[in-house]
Amino acid sequence: MVVTDINNSTVLAADKEYWVAIDGTDVMYLDMFLYSSTKDPSDWWDTEGKDKFQKLADEIGNVMSPKAIVNLTYNVQPTTFVGNQALNVTVSSNYESPHTPKQRYLTILQQNGYIVMLSYNDQGTTEPSIDISKQILSTFQFANEENF
């Protein structure tokens, strides 16, 4: 059974994180992040998205003893996702922990005034994560900006 922290709500709000997992396990299908933005996926990734990952990598490096440099590399490919222009991004790291896998897969799209970033780890195959995220995204409405 798939569970989520959305708690019977089908309205998603900006600057929030939502997750979807398999009930009774620690298997996380995906994290879904919403950012209020009118930028297209490429502009958002170049001006804001990549910076979010670099800041996290810097914070992780600073708390390690001795301090370390966490290097990230990115593979960015244009695609379409549920009928929208999107990006597939693979973020690779030279450092791995439970919260920072060596590879994280992102799908980034613009939807009704939001940047939607779907984030998932490789769990043998990424196809189930992609399929589930498409199903989930197709069932939700996005809150109007005036609701913030």
XYZ file of C-alpha atoms in Angstrom:
148
model
C 0.000 0.000 0.000
C 1.259 3.466 -0.888
C 1.041 6.121 1.841
C 1.684 9.848 1.839
C 1.784 12.760 4.264
C -0.783 14.734 2.277
C -3.515 13.671 4.741
C -6.687 13.481 2.648
C -6.018 16.809 0.955
C -5.828 17.138 -2.780
C -4.766 20.792 -2.713
C -1.016 21.290 -2.780
C 0.519 24.563 -1.600
C 3.815 26.198 -2.561
C 7.052 25.999 -0.576
C 6.018 22.666 0.917
C 7.435 19.174 0.745
C 5.249 16.110 0.324
C 6.337 12.469 0.364
C 5.028 9.160 -0.885
C 6.228 5.820 0.506
C 5.350 2.150 0.902
C 3.355 1.610 4.103
C 5.223 -0.203 6.885
C 8.640 0.141 5.238
C 11.371 2.709 4.887
C 11.059 2.635 1.087
C 10.447 6.182 -0.101
C 9.049 6.426 -3.611
C 9.516 10.135 -3.993
C 9.634 13.552 -2.426
C 7.612 16.253 -4.127
C 8.647 19.879 -3.638
C 6.522 22.827 -4.760
C 7.872 26.322 -5.305
C 5.766 29.310 -6.294
C 7.397 30.453 -9.531
C 6.510 31.456 -13.058
C 9.950 30.490 -14.397
C 10.273 27.647 -16.854
C 12.041 24.508 -15.569
C 15.413 25.367 -17.161
C 15.495 28.926 -15.822
C 14.409 27.775 -12.360
C 17.052 25.013 -12.252
C 19.819 27.387 -13.365
C 18.884 30.232 -11.005
C 17.468 28.458 -7.930
C 17.284 24.673 -8.090
C 20.950 23.817 -8.477
C 21.775 26.253 -5.660
C 19.503 24.344 -3.240
C 21.557 21.177 -3.759
C 24.889 22.981 -3.533
C 23.907 24.638 -0.229
C 22.923 21.236 1.202
C 26.223 19.720 0.040
C 28.147 22.585 1.669
C 26.228 22.143 4.945
C 26.949 18.399 4.972
C 30.634 19.028 4.329
C 30.789 21.557 7.168
C 29.332 19.197 9.795
C 31.679 16.324 8.975
C 34.786 15.904 11.078
C 37.196 16.651 9.623
C 35.433 19.022 7.256
C 35.061 17.668 3.770
C 34.170 18.925 0.346
C 31.067 17.295 -1.102
C 31.297 17.515 -4.878
C 28.142 17.404 -6.961
C 27.784 16.857 -10.684
C 24.624 17.298 -12.708
C 23.257 15.705 -15.858
C 20.352 17.779 -17.192
C 18.120 16.559 -20.027
C 14.998 18.250 -21.432
C 11.891 16.056 -21.537
C 8.110 16.204 -21.210
C 6.173 15.026 -18.168
C 2.362 14.725 -17.966
C 2.138 16.960 -21.027
C 4.440 19.708 -19.717
C 7.917 20.840 -20.686
C 10.222 19.386 -18.021
C 13.795 18.549 -17.075
C 15.230 15.242 -15.946
C 18.204 15.922 -13.692
C 20.588 13.402 -12.166
C 22.482 14.802 -9.180
C 25.582 12.739 -8.399
C 27.674 13.114 -5.252
C 31.085 11.883 -4.134
C 29.651 11.420 -0.601
C 26.875 9.074 0.519
C 24.809 8.909 3.702
C 21.213 7.838 4.420
C 20.040 11.383 3.631
C 22.442 12.035 0.762
C 22.451 9.181 -1.745
C 25.182 9.012 -4.371
C 22.565 9.677 -7.030
C 19.262 11.482 -6.824
C 16.906 11.710 -9.781
C 14.771 14.792 -10.331
C 11.939 15.634 -12.662
C 11.222 19.366 -12.717
C 8.204 20.934 -14.406
C 6.089 24.076 -14.382
C 2.459 23.524 -13.365
C -0.089 26.319 -12.804
C 2.372 28.880 -11.407
C 4.441 26.315 -9.508
C 7.723 24.609 -10.083
C 7.130 20.969 -9.176
C 10.296 19.035 -8.352
C 9.870 15.276 -8.010
C 12.893 13.710 -6.344
C 13.638 10.017 -5.976
C 16.544 7.635 -5.432
C 17.433 4.623 -7.516
C 15.761 1.648 -5.823
C 16.717 -0.929 -8.409
C 14.710 0.827 -11.090
C 13.348 4.350 -11.303
C 10.376 3.465 -13.489
C 7.976 2.684 -10.598
C 8.817 6.053 -9.028
C 8.199 7.865 -12.284
C 4.906 6.047 -12.910
C 3.646 6.665 -9.385
C 4.610 10.334 -9.491
C 2.667 10.758 -12.757
C -0.399 9.164 -11.168
C -0.095 11.279 -8.039
C 0.461 14.536 -9.878
C -2.565 13.941 -12.102
C -4.879 13.696 -9.049
C -3.910 16.912 -7.255
C -5.066 20.467 -7.619
C -2.701 23.337 -6.976
C -3.707 26.039 -4.495
C -4.182 29.536 -5.884
C -1.419 31.971 -5.034
C -3.937 34.162 -3.198
C -4.307 31.354 -0.623
C -0.817 32.037 0.755
